[in-house]
Amino acid sequence: MILTADYHTHTPFSHGKNTVAENAFAAKEKGLKELGIADHGFAHMAFGIRRKDLAKLKEEAAVAEKEYGVRVLVGVEANLLGLNGKTDLKESDYPNFDFFLCGYHLLVKTATASDFFSMLVRNSLKMKPNDSVVKRNTKTYINAIKNNPIDAITHLSYRFPCDAIEVAKCAADYGTYIELNSKKTHLTDEELMEMTAKTSVRFLINSDAHAASRVGDKRIVEEQLARLSFPTERIDNVEGRLPAFRFQAYKLRQGL
Ligand SMILES: [Zn+2]
Ligand SMILES: [Zn+2]
């Protein structure tokens, strides 16, 4: 399987080690057509990107694109903030970004105190999640997909257990991808096969690279998929294919 693009890489604008240019050079070496910079969203208290740095980030992306001949897109890995599906990417931020990823992270400023307890505290406790936690997490993902033009959910269910099949159904309806993250295995074999059998959801493979050496890495995803005879035609950033992102379509419709 040959990766066409990697949409989930970090830089020092959030929690990454290497610059935009270094990630772009690595993408070129790996033969990628497109590279996505997706730094952590604004509400991440430790590593969130700052709005005042966006102009610099975009400038660096434009320079790197010219230098290395790889298309460099500026996106964000927004944070889930609450049960109502709120994220930390506001509509007023949309013109500054090319694509919109979203995932669950700790250390974020949640929407409400109740979200803080339910999303951060209950999911952080080292005990088996009970049904009510899983139900609430599932609803949080679903509301986020319904209420925001999210291109892909990153590391679905990682530290935030959910009913992955229900989330995949909703993602398929709204044209949101489910990411297969090659930094950490986050979906079980059973979940992956059930998602492909019971829903029409589509997937992206992303590295979640925090260093240029990992840009374009897909090793652990490939190992899991090979074990499962996974239908790789459901993945839209391999074998020369490029995904259709709903965020771009939304921006066009809204004139943003
Ligand atoms: Zn993440
Ligand atoms: Zn990430």
XYZ file of N, CA and C and ligand atoms in Angstrom:
770
model
N 0.849 -1.198 0.000
C 0.000 0.000 0.000
C 0.888 1.253 0.000
N 0.643 2.125 -0.951
C 1.464 3.338 -1.034
C 0.655 4.534 -0.558
N 1.205 5.246 0.405
C 0.506 6.410 0.960
C 0.636 7.596 -0.002
N -0.502 8.272 -0.248
C -0.507 9.421 -1.153
C -0.302 10.719 -0.386
N -0.845 10.763 0.827
C -0.832 12.008 1.600
C -0.908 11.668 3.089
N -0.387 12.572 3.903
C -0.441 12.408 5.362
C -0.995 13.720 5.924
N -2.192 13.647 6.509
C -2.865 14.882 6.942
C -2.732 15.169 8.437
N -1.934 14.409 9.123
C -1.876 14.608 10.580
C -0.421 14.630 11.018
N 0.190 15.815 10.907
C 1.556 15.984 11.395
C 1.613 17.252 12.245
N 2.460 17.212 13.260
C 2.593 18.339 14.197
C 3.916 19.066 13.994
N 3.944 20.316 14.407
C 5.159 21.142 14.320
C 5.324 21.874 15.657
N 6.379 22.653 15.816
C 6.548 23.380 17.093
C 5.447 24.417 17.350
N 4.562 24.662 16.363
C 3.436 25.548 16.645
C 2.490 24.907 17.668
N 2.597 23.579 17.852
C 1.884 22.949 18.967
C 2.870 22.034 19.684
N 2.860 20.752 19.371
C 3.606 19.788 20.163
C 4.634 19.029 19.325
N 4.917 19.518 18.119
C 5.840 18.788 17.245
C 7.273 19.253 17.426
N 8.200 18.423 16.955
C 9.611 18.711 17.159
C 10.201 19.443 15.957
N 9.787 19.076 14.750
C 10.403 19.628 13.543
C 9.544 20.690 12.866
N 10.200 21.505 12.073
C 9.503 22.630 11.435
C 8.618 22.147 10.290
N 7.795 23.071 9.807
C 6.950 22.796 8.649
C 7.831 22.355 7.479
N 8.941 23.085 7.262
C 9.848 22.761 6.147
C 10.435 21.363 6.314
N 10.817 21.007 7.530
C 11.397 19.673 7.754
C 10.367 18.569 7.517
N 9.112 18.819 7.928
C 8.056 17.845 7.647
C 7.810 17.733 6.140
N 7.860 18.874 5.448
C 7.618 18.870 3.999
C 8.738 18.128 3.261
N 9.965 18.327 3.725
C 11.090 17.610 3.106
C 10.906 16.100 3.306
N 10.511 15.716 4.512
C 10.282 14.288 4.798
C 9.154 13.742 3.923
N 8.118 14.557 3.716
C 6.986 14.125 2.881
C 7.455 13.896 1.444
N 8.311 14.776 0.980
C 8.841 14.638 -0.380
C 9.658 13.340 -0.488
N 10.505 13.108 0.508
C 11.334 11.892 0.508
C 10.485 10.623 0.494
N 9.319 10.712 1.153
C 8.426 9.541 1.209
C 7.552 9.432 -0.045
N 7.657 10.413 -0.934
C 6.870 10.363 -2.170
C 5.428 10.810 -2.019
N 5.118 11.560 -0.956
C 3.731 12.018 -0.757
C 3.418 13.185 -1.688
N 2.152 13.266 -2.110
C 1.717 14.401 -2.933
C 1.279 15.567 -2.047
N 0.696 15.231 -0.905
C 0.195 16.280 -0.013
C 0.628 16.011 1.420
N 0.875 17.109 2.131
C 1.212 17.031 3.552
C 0.249 17.946 4.301
N -0.301 17.450 5.374
C -1.165 18.279 6.200
C -0.494 18.601 7.520
N -0.446 19.896 7.847
C 0.007 20.307 9.180
C -1.263 20.429 10.008
N -1.338 19.663 11.073
C -2.551 19.674 11.897
C -2.149 19.811 13.357
N -1.793 21.037 13.729
C -1.383 21.252 15.119
C -2.596 21.264 16.041
N -2.328 21.104 17.342
C -3.417 21.000 18.321
C -4.228 22.289 18.384
N -5.525 22.128 18.626
C -6.464 23.252 18.641
C -6.206 24.254 19.758
N -6.859 25.391 19.622
C -6.621 26.550 20.500
C -6.890 26.282 21.986
N -7.814 25.375 22.294
C -8.199 25.185 23.700
C -7.309 24.193 24.448
N -6.291 23.690 23.762
C -5.380 22.767 24.451
C -4.466 23.601 25.345
N -4.543 23.339 26.658
C -3.873 24.242 27.602
C -2.352 24.134 27.550
N -1.827 22.977 27.147
C -0.366 22.828 27.122
C 0.218 23.093 25.737
N -0.453 22.591 24.684
C 0.183 22.617 23.356
C -0.660 23.280 22.283
N -1.707 23.976 22.656
C -2.580 24.543 21.628
C -1.887 25.597 20.772
N -2.217 25.584 19.480
C -1.685 26.619 18.589
C -2.329 27.955 18.974
N -1.621 29.047 18.699
C -2.162 30.361 19.050
C -2.594 31.102 17.792
N -3.699 31.813 17.907
C -4.207 32.514 16.711
C -3.184 33.493 16.161
N -2.403 34.078 17.043
C -1.428 35.068 16.564
C -0.278 34.431 15.765
N -0.138 33.113 15.835
C 0.928 32.446 15.074
C 0.475 31.962 13.700
N -0.830 32.110 13.405
C -1.357 31.507 12.173
C -0.736 32.079 10.901
N -0.512 33.397 10.886
C 0.057 34.011 9.678
C 1.443 33.431 9.402
N 2.217 33.255 10.469
C 3.567 32.706 10.326
C 3.507 31.246 9.827
N 2.601 30.482 10.411
C 2.435 29.083 10.000
C 2.090 28.999 8.513
N 1.153 29.844 8.093
C 0.731 29.792 6.687
C 1.863 30.215 5.748
N 2.628 31.173 6.195
C 3.774 31.625 5.403
C 4.794 30.483 5.270
N 5.084 29.817 6.376
C 6.043 28.701 6.340
C 5.557 27.581 5.424
N 4.228 27.339 5.440
C 3.662 26.285 4.584
C 3.832 26.646 3.111
N 3.590 27.918 2.782
C 3.712 28.364 1.383
C 5.155 28.243 0.902
N 6.096 28.631 1.772
C 7.521 28.554 1.417
C 7.945 27.092 1.224
N 7.521 26.226 2.130
C 7.898 24.805 2.057
C 7.308 24.155 0.809
N 6.083 24.533 0.477
C 5.431 23.958 -0.708
C 6.240 24.282 -1.969
N 6.673 25.523 -2.037
C 7.456 25.974 -3.187
C 8.813 25.261 -3.239
N 9.416 25.143 -2.079
C 10.761 24.571 -1.987
C 10.781 23.077 -2.353
N 9.782 22.331 -1.871
C 9.846 20.874 -2.005
C 8.858 20.279 -3.004
N 7.967 21.101 -3.532
C 7.046 20.588 -4.553
C 5.981 19.645 -4.032
N 5.799 19.621 -2.707
C 4.719 18.842 -2.101
C 3.653 19.845 -1.689
N 2.382 19.556 -1.947
C 1.347 20.495 -1.524
C 1.268 20.486 0.013
N 1.389 21.649 0.634
C 1.358 21.714 2.099
C 0.081 22.422 2.544
N -0.799 21.681 3.181
C -2.074 22.230 3.637
C -1.988 22.559 5.121
N -2.630 23.645 5.500
C -2.654 24.023 6.917
C -4.017 23.679 7.494
N -4.003 22.706 8.371
C -5.238 22.304 9.039
C -5.086 22.458 10.530
N -5.944 21.785 11.266
C -5.875 21.844 12.724
C -6.418 20.527 13.265
N -5.888 20.106 14.396
C -6.488 18.973 15.095
C -7.265 19.571 16.262
N -8.505 19.937 15.969
C -9.332 20.606 16.967
C -9.671 19.651 18.111
N -10.082 20.252 19.225
C -10.422 19.467 20.414
C -11.926 19.366 20.606
N -12.378 18.186 20.993
C -13.765 18.026 21.418
C -13.906 18.747 22.753
N -14.934 19.576 22.871
C -15.081 20.348 24.115
C -16.303 20.001 24.939
N -17.277 19.343 24.320
C -18.467 19.071 25.119
C -19.469 18.175 24.430
N -20.421 17.722 25.228
C -21.464 16.797 24.769
C -22.266 17.366 23.608
N -22.413 18.683 23.578
C -23.192 19.294 22.491
C -22.433 19.318 21.165
N -21.233 18.766 21.150
C -20.476 18.671 19.899
C -19.606 19.877 19.625
N -19.518 20.750 20.614
C -18.690 21.941 20.423
C -17.207 21.546 20.271
N -16.503 22.264 19.392
C -15.050 22.088 19.288
C -14.405 23.473 19.446
N -13.094 23.503 19.449
C -12.432 24.805 19.612
C -12.084 25.463 18.279
N -12.677 24.983 17.186
C -12.512 25.705 15.918
C -13.815 26.439 15.628
N -13.753 27.757 15.691
C -14.955 28.564 15.470
C -15.103 28.865 13.984
N -16.330 29.164 13.590
C -16.574 29.478 12.181
C -15.703 30.665 11.723
N -15.451 31.593 12.649
C -14.625 32.747 12.276
C -13.166 32.345 12.001
N -12.779 31.145 12.453
C -11.423 30.650 12.174
C -11.339 29.944 10.828
N -12.467 29.545 10.263
C -12.452 28.682 9.075
C -11.627 29.246 7.913
N -11.715 30.545 7.622
C -10.946 31.041 6.476
C -9.440 30.802 6.609
N -8.949 30.611 7.841
C -7.512 30.420 8.043
C -7.029 28.990 7.830
N -7.963 28.065 7.602
C -7.550 26.661 7.526
C -8.011 25.979 6.241
N -7.235 24.975 5.830
C -7.570 24.188 4.639
C -8.352 22.931 4.984
N -8.159 22.406 6.182
C -8.906 21.201 6.567
C -9.067 21.161 8.083
N -9.955 20.289 8.541
C -10.443 20.331 9.917
C -10.481 18.902 10.475
N -9.495 18.577 11.309
C -9.522 17.302 12.014
C -10.023 17.568 13.423
N -10.536 16.549 14.063
C -10.995 16.739 15.445
C -10.816 15.456 16.236
N -10.366 15.611 17.475
C -10.167 14.440 18.317
C -10.311 14.783 19.791
N -10.309 13.729 20.587
C -10.398 13.906 22.043
C -8.996 14.025 22.637
N -8.806 15.032 23.455
C -7.541 15.197 24.170
C -7.801 15.630 25.602
N -6.855 15.281 26.450
C -6.902 15.768 27.830
C -6.386 17.209 27.841
N -6.417 17.833 28.968
C -5.843 19.175 29.143
C -6.486 20.242 28.264
N -7.784 20.087 27.991
C -8.446 21.148 27.225
C -9.446 21.882 28.107
N -9.712 23.117 27.707
C -10.737 23.889 28.410
C -12.079 23.440 27.852
N -12.794 22.653 28.609
C -14.061 22.102 28.109
C -15.144 23.180 28.087
N -16.278 22.841 27.422
C -17.363 23.812 27.266
C -18.009 24.149 28.613
N -18.248 23.150 29.442
C -18.915 23.382 30.727
C -18.221 22.577 31.826
N -18.582 22.878 33.088
C -18.014 22.141 34.216
C -18.452 20.678 34.157
N -19.666 20.458 33.710
C -20.165 19.084 33.605
C -19.379 18.319 32.536
N -19.042 18.996 31.441
C -18.204 18.364 30.411
C -16.821 18.063 30.969
N -16.315 18.956 31.808
C -14.996 18.734 32.396
C -15.009 17.431 33.188
N -16.042 17.263 34.002
C -16.117 16.054 34.815
C -16.327 14.815 33.943
N -17.300 14.900 33.032
C -17.652 13.713 32.248
C -16.596 13.356 31.213
N -16.021 14.359 30.573
C -15.074 14.061 29.493
C -13.680 13.796 30.010
N -13.236 14.607 30.961
C -11.835 14.500 31.376
C -11.665 13.613 32.602
N -12.463 13.870 33.633
C -12.249 13.133 34.881
C -12.675 11.673 34.738
N -13.912 11.457 34.294
C -14.402 10.070 34.245
C -13.621 9.218 33.253
N -13.151 9.826 32.151
C -12.386 9.043 31.175
C -10.937 8.846 31.591
N -10.496 9.611 32.568
C -9.104 9.478 32.996
C -8.939 8.448 34.102
N -10.043 8.115 34.761
C -9.947 7.157 35.859
C -9.545 5.796 35.303
N -8.634 5.157 36.021
C -8.126 3.882 35.513
C -9.078 2.749 35.867
N -10.290 2.851 35.375
C -11.219 1.744 35.592
C -11.961 1.480 34.306
N -12.548 0.327 34.215
C -13.238 -0.034 32.991
C -14.396 0.943 32.793
N -14.500 1.539 31.620
C -15.586 2.500 31.411
C -16.943 1.812 31.475
N -17.872 2.437 32.160
C -19.201 1.830 32.202
C -20.048 2.328 31.036
N -21.236 1.744 30.918
C -22.083 2.047 29.754
C -22.401 3.522 29.622
N -22.609 4.192 30.762
C -23.029 5.592 30.657
C -21.888 6.465 30.119
N -20.656 6.132 30.470
C -19.506 6.883 29.936
C -19.406 6.658 28.433
N -19.520 5.402 28.008
C -19.411 5.072 26.576
C -20.529 5.759 25.792
N -21.734 5.734 26.348
C -22.870 6.374 25.663
C -22.649 7.869 25.492
N -22.182 8.499 26.551
C -21.959 9.945 26.493
C -20.832 10.281 25.512
N -19.773 9.477 25.528
C -18.668 9.723 24.600
C -19.133 9.565 23.154
N -19.945 8.534 22.913
C -20.457 8.288 21.552
C -21.265 9.478 21.080
N -22.138 9.977 21.958
C -22.975 11.132 21.623
C -22.122 12.375 21.353
N -21.050 12.516 22.111
C -20.158 13.668 21.928
C -19.540 13.651 20.531
N -19.040 12.492 20.120
C -18.478 12.376 18.760
C -19.554 12.663 17.707
N -20.722 12.056 17.892
C -21.789 12.188 16.888
C -22.235 13.644 16.767
N -22.417 14.309 17.893
C -22.830 15.720 17.827
C -21.759 16.589 17.169
N -20.502 16.263 17.411
C -19.419 17.038 16.784
C -19.474 16.875 15.267
N -19.675 15.654 14.813
C -19.726 15.394 13.354
C -20.941 16.081 12.735
N -22.075 16.046 13.462
C -23.294 16.673 12.930
C -23.190 18.190 12.880
N -22.554 18.766 13.891
C -22.592 20.226 14.040
C -21.392 20.969 13.479
N -20.399 20.246 12.967
C -19.194 20.891 12.433
C -18.762 20.163 11.159
N -18.240 20.898 10.165
C -17.778 20.228 8.936
C -16.405 19.577 9.141
N -16.379 18.544 9.974
C -15.120 17.884 10.333
C -14.719 16.909 9.226
N -13.484 17.020 8.769
C -13.003 16.146 7.706
C -12.682 14.751 8.219
N -12.076 14.679 9.397
C -11.715 13.360 9.928
C -11.669 13.410 11.450
N -12.114 12.308 12.055
C -11.984 12.135 13.504
C -10.652 11.445 13.744
N -9.800 12.085 14.545
C -8.489 11.491 14.814
C -8.588 10.473 15.960
N -7.745 9.463 15.860
C -7.659 8.384 16.870
C -8.967 8.147 17.624
N -10.001 7.819 16.863
C -11.332 7.548 17.426
C -11.236 6.564 18.589
N -11.857 6.961 19.688
C -11.998 6.125 20.882
C -10.729 5.987 21.734
N -9.628 6.579 21.305
C -8.409 6.530 22.114
C -8.605 7.347 23.404
N -8.493 6.715 24.530
C -8.718 7.318 25.860
C -10.133 7.879 26.022
N -11.014 7.550 25.081
C -12.367 8.101 25.102
C -13.273 7.048 24.463
N -13.464 5.931 25.184
C -14.145 4.781 24.594
C -15.561 5.117 24.130
N -15.895 4.603 22.954
C -17.205 4.911 22.387
C -17.693 3.705 21.602
N -18.921 3.813 21.112
C -19.440 2.806 20.198
C -18.974 3.218 18.802
N -17.870 2.639 18.359
C -17.224 3.067 17.108
C -18.129 2.843 15.896
N -18.996 1.849 15.978
C -19.873 1.546 14.829
C -20.909 2.664 14.677
N -21.470 3.105 15.801
C -22.444 4.208 15.744
C -21.798 5.488 15.237
N -20.593 5.763 15.695
C -19.886 6.966 15.233
C -19.605 6.833 13.733
N -19.208 5.653 13.301
C -18.897 5.440 11.875
C -20.131 5.636 11.006
N -21.293 5.188 11.493
C -22.541 5.378 10.736
C -22.785 6.856 10.499
N -22.651 7.637 11.561
C -22.871 9.081 11.456
C -21.812 9.708 10.556
N -20.560 9.284 10.698
C -19.475 9.827 9.877
C -19.755 9.563 8.394
N -20.257 8.372 8.095
C -20.583 8.033 6.698
C -21.680 8.968 6.174
N -22.690 9.219 6.995
C -23.805 10.086 6.577
C -23.339 11.504 6.273
N -22.364 11.992 7.036
C -21.954 13.391 6.909
C -20.680 13.581 6.077
N -20.073 12.500 5.623
C -18.865 12.632 4.804
C -17.623 12.954 5.617
N -17.596 12.459 6.854
C -16.407 12.623 7.716
C -15.612 11.307 7.699
N -14.316 11.422 7.568
C -13.470 10.224 7.563
C -13.177 9.759 8.988
N -12.907 8.470 9.109
C -12.361 7.932 10.355
C -10.872 7.705 10.098
N -10.061 8.273 10.970
C -8.614 8.133 10.821
C -8.128 6.793 11.366
N -7.218 6.177 10.623
C -6.467 5.026 11.121
C -5.108 5.592 11.494
N -4.869 5.706 12.776
C -3.713 6.441 13.291
C -2.528 5.489 13.455
N -1.400 5.818 12.841
C -0.271 4.882 12.904
C 0.680 5.164 14.061
N 0.277 6.062 14.965
C 1.088 6.287 16.166
C 0.606 5.367 17.282
N -0.716 5.170 17.324
C -1.268 4.310 18.363
C -2.450 3.529 17.796
N -2.487 2.250 18.089
C -3.624 1.447 17.651
C -4.802 1.834 18.520
N -5.884 2.239 17.921
C -6.999 2.747 18.723
C -8.293 2.014 18.464
N -8.376 1.254 17.384
C -9.586 0.489 17.104
C -9.221 -0.992 17.096
N -10.114 -1.814 17.642
C -9.819 -3.246 17.667
C -10.081 -3.843 16.277
N -9.563 -5.046 16.068
C -9.810 -5.747 14.801
C -11.316 -5.878 14.568
N -12.030 -6.235 15.639
C -13.478 -6.453 15.518
C -14.180 -5.159 15.132
N -13.791 -4.061 15.778
C -14.427 -2.773 15.461
C -14.200 -2.400 13.995
N -12.965 -2.581 13.537
C -12.641 -2.205 12.155
C -13.450 -3.014 11.155
N -13.545 -4.320 11.372
C -14.267 -5.155 10.422
C -15.762 -4.880 10.470
N -16.267 -4.601 11.660
C -17.694 -4.303 11.778
C -18.027 -2.961 11.118
N -17.107 -2.014 11.259
C -17.322 -0.706 10.620
C -17.399 -0.849 9.106
N -16.536 -1.684 8.530
C -16.548 -1.824 7.068
C -17.762 -2.640 6.613
N -18.183 -3.588 7.440
C -19.320 -4.437 7.043
C -20.654 -3.712 7.205
N -20.798 -2.943 8.274
C -22.116 -2.382 8.597
C -22.316 -0.929 8.204
N -21.244 -0.244 7.783
C -21.398 1.162 7.418
C -20.639 1.412 6.106
N -20.880 2.565 5.521
C -20.153 2.899 4.287
C -19.065 3.931 4.579
N -18.670 4.032 5.853
C -17.671 5.036 6.236
C -16.361 4.823 5.464
N -15.643 5.920 5.226
C -14.362 5.843 4.535
C -13.244 6.259 5.501
N -12.033 5.881 5.153
C -10.915 6.030 6.095
C -9.747 6.813 5.493
N -8.933 7.367 6.407
C -7.641 7.947 6.049
C -6.594 7.295 6.948
N -5.400 7.085 6.415
C -4.283 6.652 7.262
C -3.434 7.882 7.529
N -3.190 8.188 8.794
C -2.356 9.336 9.148
C -1.286 8.920 10.150
N -0.158 9.621 10.094
C 0.955 9.242 10.980
C 0.828 9.810 12.388
N 0.181 10.990 12.525
C 0.208 11.712 13.800
C 1.662 11.972 14.210
N 2.484 12.305 13.218
C 3.920 12.491 13.468
C 4.159 13.719 14.331
N 4.941 13.539 15.402
C 5.404 14.659 16.211
C 6.876 14.945 15.907
N 7.420 14.217 14.923
C 8.791 14.447 14.452
C 8.821 14.096 12.970
N 9.674 14.782 12.223
C 9.711 14.590 10.764
C 10.041 13.147 10.385
N 10.795 12.471 11.251
C 11.174 11.090 10.936
C 9.955 10.172 10.819
N 8.831 10.586 11.390
C 7.636 9.729 11.322
C 6.625 10.161 10.244
N 6.890 11.244 9.541
C 5.952 11.699 8.508
C 5.768 10.575 7.482
N 4.526 10.265 7.171
C 4.244 9.217 6.178
C 4.338 7.807 6.728
N 4.559 7.669 8.037
C 4.656 6.329 8.628
C 3.271 5.683 8.689
N 3.188 4.427 8.280
C 1.901 3.725 8.301
C 2.055 2.288 8.784
N 3.198 2.002 9.394
C 3.555 0.614 9.704
C 2.517 -0.125 10.550
N 2.130 0.436 11.695
C 1.249 -0.376 12.566
C -0.153 -0.511 11.974
N -0.566 0.493 11.191
C -1.885 0.375 10.541
C -1.818 -0.730 9.491
N -0.750 -0.717 8.725
C -0.594 -1.710 7.665
C -0.582 -3.130 8.246
N 0.089 -3.282 9.390
C 0.143 -4.612 10.016
C -1.247 -5.075 10.415
N -2.023 -4.151 10.998
C -3.372 -4.526 11.435
C -4.252 -4.860 10.223
N -4.176 -4.031 9.182
C -5.040 -4.240 8.019
C -4.705 -5.544 7.287
N -3.391 -5.857 7.249
C -2.972 -7.080 6.553
C -3.539 -8.314 7.260
N -3.547 -8.247 8.568
C -4.059 -9.348 9.390
C -5.548 -9.568 9.139
N -6.246 -8.504 8.734
C -7.710 -8.550 8.625
C -8.223 -8.704 7.203
N -7.355 -8.696 6.206
C -7.800 -8.577 4.799
C -8.792 -7.420 4.682
N -8.405 -6.296 5.187
C -9.238 -5.087 5.186
C -9.411 -4.585 3.749
N -10.620 -4.138 3.378
C -10.834 -3.621 2.018
C -10.163 -2.251 1.834
N -8.952 -2.256 1.296
C -8.177 -1.010 1.238
C -8.767 0.015 0.267
N -9.731 -0.401 -0.554
C -10.403 0.582 -1.432
C -11.266 1.541 -0.613
N -11.426 1.262 0.682
C -12.168 2.180 1.553
C -11.269 3.295 2.119
N -9.989 3.253 1.779
C -9.046 4.265 2.295
C -8.743 5.258 1.174
N -8.940 6.545 1.436
C -8.875 7.538 0.353
C -7.552 8.282 0.225
N -6.534 7.923 0.991
C -5.226 8.580 0.784
C -4.121 7.558 0.528
N -4.471 6.510 -0.214
C -3.462 5.530 -0.639
C -3.608 5.278 -2.136
N -2.585 4.644 -2.716
C -2.617 4.223 -4.128
C -2.993 5.370 -5.070
N -2.445 6.550 -4.788
C -2.673 7.691 -5.685
C -3.960 8.450 -5.437
N -4.840 7.927 -4.566
C -6.120 8.619 -4.321
C -5.943 9.784 -3.353
N -6.784 10.807 -3.533
C -6.841 11.921 -2.587
C -8.278 12.054 -2.085
N -8.440 12.401 -0.813
C -9.789 12.480 -0.242
C -10.569 13.707 -0.714
N -11.887 13.636 -0.576
C -12.735 14.817 -0.795
C -13.107 15.324 0.589
N -12.689 16.536 0.913
C -12.913 17.043 2.261
C -14.174 17.894 2.350
N -14.994 17.624 3.325
C -16.265 18.350 3.457
C -16.063 19.783 3.939
N -14.970 20.026 4.633
C -14.692 21.384 5.137
C -14.537 22.362 3.968
N -13.801 21.948 2.941
C -13.621 22.796 1.751
C -14.966 23.058 1.079
N -15.767 22.019 0.961
C -17.075 22.156 0.317
C -17.958 23.106 1.131
N -17.898 22.972 2.458
C -18.678 23.838 3.350
C -18.248 25.307 3.182
N -16.941 25.508 3.154
C -16.430 26.889 3.010
C -16.869 27.497 1.691
N -16.834 26.710 0.642
C -17.261 27.196 -0.679
C -18.737 27.609 -0.647
N -19.575 26.727 -0.072
C -21.008 27.014 0.019
C -21.287 28.292 0.798
N -20.504 28.482 1.867
C -20.727 29.651 2.743
C -19.973 30.896 2.268
N -19.200 30.750 1.223
C -18.409 31.875 0.720
C -17.305 32.291 1.692
N -16.764 31.318 2.424
C -15.704 31.628 3.414
C -14.306 31.482 2.804
Zn -4.435 13.802 18.884
Zn -2.117 14.646 16.780
